Structures are given as C-alpha cells and as structure tokens.
PDB file of C-alpha atoms in Angstrom:
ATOM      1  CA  UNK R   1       0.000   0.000   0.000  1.00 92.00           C
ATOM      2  CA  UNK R   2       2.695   2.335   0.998  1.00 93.00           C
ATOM      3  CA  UNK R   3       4.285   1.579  -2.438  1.00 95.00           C
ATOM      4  CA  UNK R   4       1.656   2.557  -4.319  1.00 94.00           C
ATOM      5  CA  UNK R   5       0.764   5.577  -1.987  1.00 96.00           C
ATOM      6  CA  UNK R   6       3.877   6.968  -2.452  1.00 97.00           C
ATOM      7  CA  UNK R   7       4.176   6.342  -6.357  1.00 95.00           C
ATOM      8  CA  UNK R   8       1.078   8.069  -6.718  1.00 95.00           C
ATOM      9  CA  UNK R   9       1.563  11.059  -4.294  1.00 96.00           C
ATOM     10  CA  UNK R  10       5.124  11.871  -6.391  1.00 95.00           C
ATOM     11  CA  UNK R  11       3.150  11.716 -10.070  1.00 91.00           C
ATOM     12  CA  UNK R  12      -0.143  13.707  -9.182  1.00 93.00           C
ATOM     13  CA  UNK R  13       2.626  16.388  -8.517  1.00 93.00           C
ATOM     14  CA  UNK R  14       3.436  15.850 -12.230  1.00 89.00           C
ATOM     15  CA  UNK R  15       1.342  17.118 -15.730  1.00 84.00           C
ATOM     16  CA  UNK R  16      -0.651  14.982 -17.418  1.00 82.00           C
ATOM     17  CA  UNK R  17       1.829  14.535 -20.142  1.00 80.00           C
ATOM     18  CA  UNK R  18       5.830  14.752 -18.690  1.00 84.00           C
ATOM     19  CA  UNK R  19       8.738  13.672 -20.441  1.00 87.00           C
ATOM     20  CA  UNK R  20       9.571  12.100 -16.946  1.00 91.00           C
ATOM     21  CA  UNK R  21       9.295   8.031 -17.207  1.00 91.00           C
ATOM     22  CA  UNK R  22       6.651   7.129 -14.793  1.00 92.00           C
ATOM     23  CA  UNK R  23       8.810   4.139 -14.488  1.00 95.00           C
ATOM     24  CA  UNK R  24      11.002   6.073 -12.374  1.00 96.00           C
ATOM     25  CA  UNK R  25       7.962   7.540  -9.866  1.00 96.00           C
ATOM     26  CA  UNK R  26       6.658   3.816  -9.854  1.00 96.00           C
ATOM     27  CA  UNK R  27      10.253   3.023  -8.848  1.00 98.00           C
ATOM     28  CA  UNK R  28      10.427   5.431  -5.948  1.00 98.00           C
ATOM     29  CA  UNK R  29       7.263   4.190  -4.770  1.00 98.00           C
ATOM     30  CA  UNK R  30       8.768   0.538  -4.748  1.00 98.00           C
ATOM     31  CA  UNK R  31      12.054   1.854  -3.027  1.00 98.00           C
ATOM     32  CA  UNK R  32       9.461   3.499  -0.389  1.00 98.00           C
ATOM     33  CA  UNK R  33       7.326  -0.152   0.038  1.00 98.00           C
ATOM     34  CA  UNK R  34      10.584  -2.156   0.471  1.00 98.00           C
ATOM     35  CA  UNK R  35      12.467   0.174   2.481  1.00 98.00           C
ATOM     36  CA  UNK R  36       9.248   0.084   5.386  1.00 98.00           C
ATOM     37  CA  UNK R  37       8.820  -3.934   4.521  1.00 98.00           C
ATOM     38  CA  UNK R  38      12.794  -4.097   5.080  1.00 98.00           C
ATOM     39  CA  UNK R  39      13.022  -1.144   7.963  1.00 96.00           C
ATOM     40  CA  UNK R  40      10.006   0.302   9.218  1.00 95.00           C
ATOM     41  CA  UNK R  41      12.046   3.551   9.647  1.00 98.00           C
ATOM     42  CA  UNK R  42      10.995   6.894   8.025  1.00 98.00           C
ATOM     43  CA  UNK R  43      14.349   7.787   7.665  1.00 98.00           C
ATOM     44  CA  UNK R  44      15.382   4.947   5.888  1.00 98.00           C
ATOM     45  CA  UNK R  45      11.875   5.357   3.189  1.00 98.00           C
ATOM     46  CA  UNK R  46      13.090   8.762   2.418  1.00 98.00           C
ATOM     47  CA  UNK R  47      16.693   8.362   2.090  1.00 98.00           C
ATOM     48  CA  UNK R  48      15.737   5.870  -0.214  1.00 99.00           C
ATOM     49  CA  UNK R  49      13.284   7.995  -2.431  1.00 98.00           C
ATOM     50  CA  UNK R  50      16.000  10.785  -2.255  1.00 98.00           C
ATOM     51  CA  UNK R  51      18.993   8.385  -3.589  1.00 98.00           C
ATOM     52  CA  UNK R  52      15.960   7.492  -6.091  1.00 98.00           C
ATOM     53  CA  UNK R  53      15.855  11.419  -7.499  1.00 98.00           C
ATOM     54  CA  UNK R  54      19.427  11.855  -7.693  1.00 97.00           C
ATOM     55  CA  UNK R  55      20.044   8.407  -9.798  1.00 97.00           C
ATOM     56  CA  UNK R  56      16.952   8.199 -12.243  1.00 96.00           C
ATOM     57  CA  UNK R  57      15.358  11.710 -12.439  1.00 91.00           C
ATOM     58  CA  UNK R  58      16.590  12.233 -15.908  1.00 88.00           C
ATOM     59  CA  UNK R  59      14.978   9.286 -17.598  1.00 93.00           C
ATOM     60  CA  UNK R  60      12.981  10.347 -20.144  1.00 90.00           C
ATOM     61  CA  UNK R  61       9.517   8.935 -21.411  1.00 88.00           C
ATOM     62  CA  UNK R  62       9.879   8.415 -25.436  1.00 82.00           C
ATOM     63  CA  UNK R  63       6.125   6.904 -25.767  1.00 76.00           C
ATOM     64  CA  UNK R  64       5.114   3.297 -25.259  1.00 69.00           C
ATOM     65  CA  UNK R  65       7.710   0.977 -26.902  1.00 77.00           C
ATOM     66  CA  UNK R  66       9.371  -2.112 -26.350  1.00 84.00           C
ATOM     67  CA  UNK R  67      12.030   0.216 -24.581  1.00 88.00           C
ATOM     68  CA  UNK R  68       9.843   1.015 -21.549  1.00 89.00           C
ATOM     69  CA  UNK R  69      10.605  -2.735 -20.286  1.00 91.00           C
ATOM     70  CA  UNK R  70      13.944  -1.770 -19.956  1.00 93.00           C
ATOM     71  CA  UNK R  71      13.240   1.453 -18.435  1.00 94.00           C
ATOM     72  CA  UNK R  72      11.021  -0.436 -15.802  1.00 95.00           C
ATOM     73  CA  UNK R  73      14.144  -2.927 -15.533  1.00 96.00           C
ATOM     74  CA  UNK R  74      16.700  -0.210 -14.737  1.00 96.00           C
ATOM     75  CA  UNK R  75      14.093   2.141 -12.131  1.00 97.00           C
ATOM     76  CA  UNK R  76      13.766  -1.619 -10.445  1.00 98.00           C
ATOM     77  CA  UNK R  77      17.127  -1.867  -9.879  1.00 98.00           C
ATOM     78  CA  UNK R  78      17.907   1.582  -9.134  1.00 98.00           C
ATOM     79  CA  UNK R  79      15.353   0.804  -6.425  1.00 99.00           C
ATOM     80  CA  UNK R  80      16.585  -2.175  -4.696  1.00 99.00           C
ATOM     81  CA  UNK R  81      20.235  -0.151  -4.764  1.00 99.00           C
ATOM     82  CA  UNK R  82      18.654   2.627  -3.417  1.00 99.00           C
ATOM     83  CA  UNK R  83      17.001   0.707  -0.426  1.00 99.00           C
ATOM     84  CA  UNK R  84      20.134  -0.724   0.169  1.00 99.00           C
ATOM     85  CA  UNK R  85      22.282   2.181   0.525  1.00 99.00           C
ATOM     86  CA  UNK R  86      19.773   3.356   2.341  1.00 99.00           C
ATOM     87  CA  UNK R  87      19.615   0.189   4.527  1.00 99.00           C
ATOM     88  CA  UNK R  88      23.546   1.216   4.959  1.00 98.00           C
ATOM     89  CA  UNK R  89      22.853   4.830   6.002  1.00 98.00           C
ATOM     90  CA  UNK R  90      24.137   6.445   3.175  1.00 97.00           C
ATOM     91  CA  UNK R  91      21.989   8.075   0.402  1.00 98.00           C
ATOM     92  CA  UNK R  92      22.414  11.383  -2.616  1.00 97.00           C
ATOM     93  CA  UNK R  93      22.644  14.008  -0.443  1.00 95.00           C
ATOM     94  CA  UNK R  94      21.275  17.587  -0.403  1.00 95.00           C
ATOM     95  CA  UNK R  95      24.566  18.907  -1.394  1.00 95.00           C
ATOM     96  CA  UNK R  96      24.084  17.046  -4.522  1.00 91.00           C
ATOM     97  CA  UNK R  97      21.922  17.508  -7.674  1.00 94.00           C
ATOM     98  CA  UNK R  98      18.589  18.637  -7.332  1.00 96.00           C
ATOM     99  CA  UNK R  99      18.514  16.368  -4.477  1.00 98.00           C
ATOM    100  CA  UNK R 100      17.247  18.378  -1.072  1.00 98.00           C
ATOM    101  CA  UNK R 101      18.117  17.883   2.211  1.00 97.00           C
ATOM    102  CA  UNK R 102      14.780  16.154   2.753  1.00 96.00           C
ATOM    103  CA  UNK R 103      12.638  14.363   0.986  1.00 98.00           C
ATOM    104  CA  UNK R 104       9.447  16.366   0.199  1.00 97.00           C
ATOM    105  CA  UNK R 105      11.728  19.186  -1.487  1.00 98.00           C
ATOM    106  CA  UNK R 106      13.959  16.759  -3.236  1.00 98.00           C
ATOM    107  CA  UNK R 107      10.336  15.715  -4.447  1.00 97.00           C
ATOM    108  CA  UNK R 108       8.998  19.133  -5.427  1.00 96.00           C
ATOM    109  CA  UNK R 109      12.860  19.470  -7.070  1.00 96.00           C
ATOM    110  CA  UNK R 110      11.726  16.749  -9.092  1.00 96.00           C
ATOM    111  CA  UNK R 111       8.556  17.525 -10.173  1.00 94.00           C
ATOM    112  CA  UNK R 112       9.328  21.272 -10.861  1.00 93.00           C
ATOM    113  CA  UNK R 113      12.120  19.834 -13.260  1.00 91.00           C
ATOM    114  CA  UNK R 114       9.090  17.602 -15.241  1.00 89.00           C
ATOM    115  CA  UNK R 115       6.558  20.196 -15.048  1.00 88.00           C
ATOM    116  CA  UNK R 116       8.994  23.259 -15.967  1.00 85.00           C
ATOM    117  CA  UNK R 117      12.086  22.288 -17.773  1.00 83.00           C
ATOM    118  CA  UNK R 118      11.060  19.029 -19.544  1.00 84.00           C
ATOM    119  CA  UNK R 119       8.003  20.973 -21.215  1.00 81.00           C
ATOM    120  CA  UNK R 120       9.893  21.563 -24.529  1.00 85.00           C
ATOM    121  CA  UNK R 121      11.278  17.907 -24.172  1.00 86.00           C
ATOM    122  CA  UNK R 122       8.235  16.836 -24.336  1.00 82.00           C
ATOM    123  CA  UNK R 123       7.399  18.476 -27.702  1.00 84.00           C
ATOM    124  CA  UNK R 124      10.589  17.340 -29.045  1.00 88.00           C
ATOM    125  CA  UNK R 125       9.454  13.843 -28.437  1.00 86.00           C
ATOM    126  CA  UNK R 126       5.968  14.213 -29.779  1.00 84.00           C
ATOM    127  CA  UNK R 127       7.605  15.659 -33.026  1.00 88.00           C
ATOM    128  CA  UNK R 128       9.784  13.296 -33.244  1.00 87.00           C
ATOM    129  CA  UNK R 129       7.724  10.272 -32.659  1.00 84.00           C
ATOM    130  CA  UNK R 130       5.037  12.373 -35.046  1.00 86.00           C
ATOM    131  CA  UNK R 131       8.067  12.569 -38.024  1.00 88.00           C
ATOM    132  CA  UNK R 132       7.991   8.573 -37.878  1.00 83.00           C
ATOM    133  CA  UNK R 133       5.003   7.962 -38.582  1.00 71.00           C
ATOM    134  CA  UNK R 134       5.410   9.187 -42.452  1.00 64.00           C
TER     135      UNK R 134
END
C-alpha cells in the first residue's frame, strides 16, 4: 500500500503529459514499500526515495515501446540499490543535484524539473515520434 501511496503522491505532482518516465515515480514508490517492509524507519523510506531522485530523475519517457521494459528494468534496480544504501545509512545528499536535504523538497525538485524544464522535451518527443510515422 505504501508503495503505491507513495508512487502516486510523487506523479499527481506531475502534468498529465511529462517527459519524466513514470517508471522512475513507480520506482520510488517501490524503493518506499521495500524500504518500510525491510526497515520500518521513516528515515530509511526517504533516504531511499532521495537516492531514487538523484540516480533516475533524468529518464525520459519516449512513448510506449518495447524500450519502456527496460526502463522499468533499470528504475527496479535503481530501487533495490537505493534501499540498500539506504539500509547502509548512506543516500544522494542535499549537497548534490537537485537532491534536497529532505525528501518532500527533493520531491517538489523533481517535479518542478518535469513540469517546468522538460516541457519543450516533451514536444521534441511528440515531433519526433510524429516525423515517424510518415
């Protein structure tokens, strides 16, 4: 439940259409469910959702395609590193990236990046995707 909670709580933050993989927020969420199965701790959950930000924030979302299966492959992973590190006491810091030094600004980092920055990325996509369909 937590998981999912959390996964969700990141993307409504997020327009409708981002350029951000929603692999990646389904990811955090994961890091978030396994880190409280694992831990319990709310220290541990969010250094795990921060080390989360700092590795995968800049995956982009290039439409549905066989490529998304890897994407989901590599946020999985990034997510069972992250929980581990985390599990270790060590995480991305706030000194680092757009990484805060806690968790609900290294979120709002995040999603100002996907609704602000990657807003032209997103229309780069769409026209590209658009210029293969000829």
């Amino acid at each position: 439940m937590l998981s999912h909670l959390s996964a969700i709580y990141i993307h409504h933050q997020l327009p409708r259409l981002s350029a951000l993989c929603a692999a990646t927020t389904a990811a955090m969420g994961a890091a978030a469910g396994m880190a409280w199965l694992i831990d319990g701790r709310y220290d541990t959950i969010a250094m795990a959702i921060s080390s989360m930000i700092g590795d995968v924030s800049g995956m982009i979302c290039d439409g549905a395609s066989n490529s998304c299966a890897m994407k989901v492959s590599t946020s999985a992973s990034a997510a069972w590193k992250a929980v581990l590190m985390a599990l270790d006491d060590t995480a991305v810091t706030g000194n680092e990236g757009i990484v805060a030094h806690n968790v609900e600004q290294s979120i709002s980092n995040l999603c100002s990046l996907a609704c602000r920055s990657m807003q032209q990325t997103d229309k780069q996509i769409i026209e590209i995707m658009a210029s293969k369909a000829h």
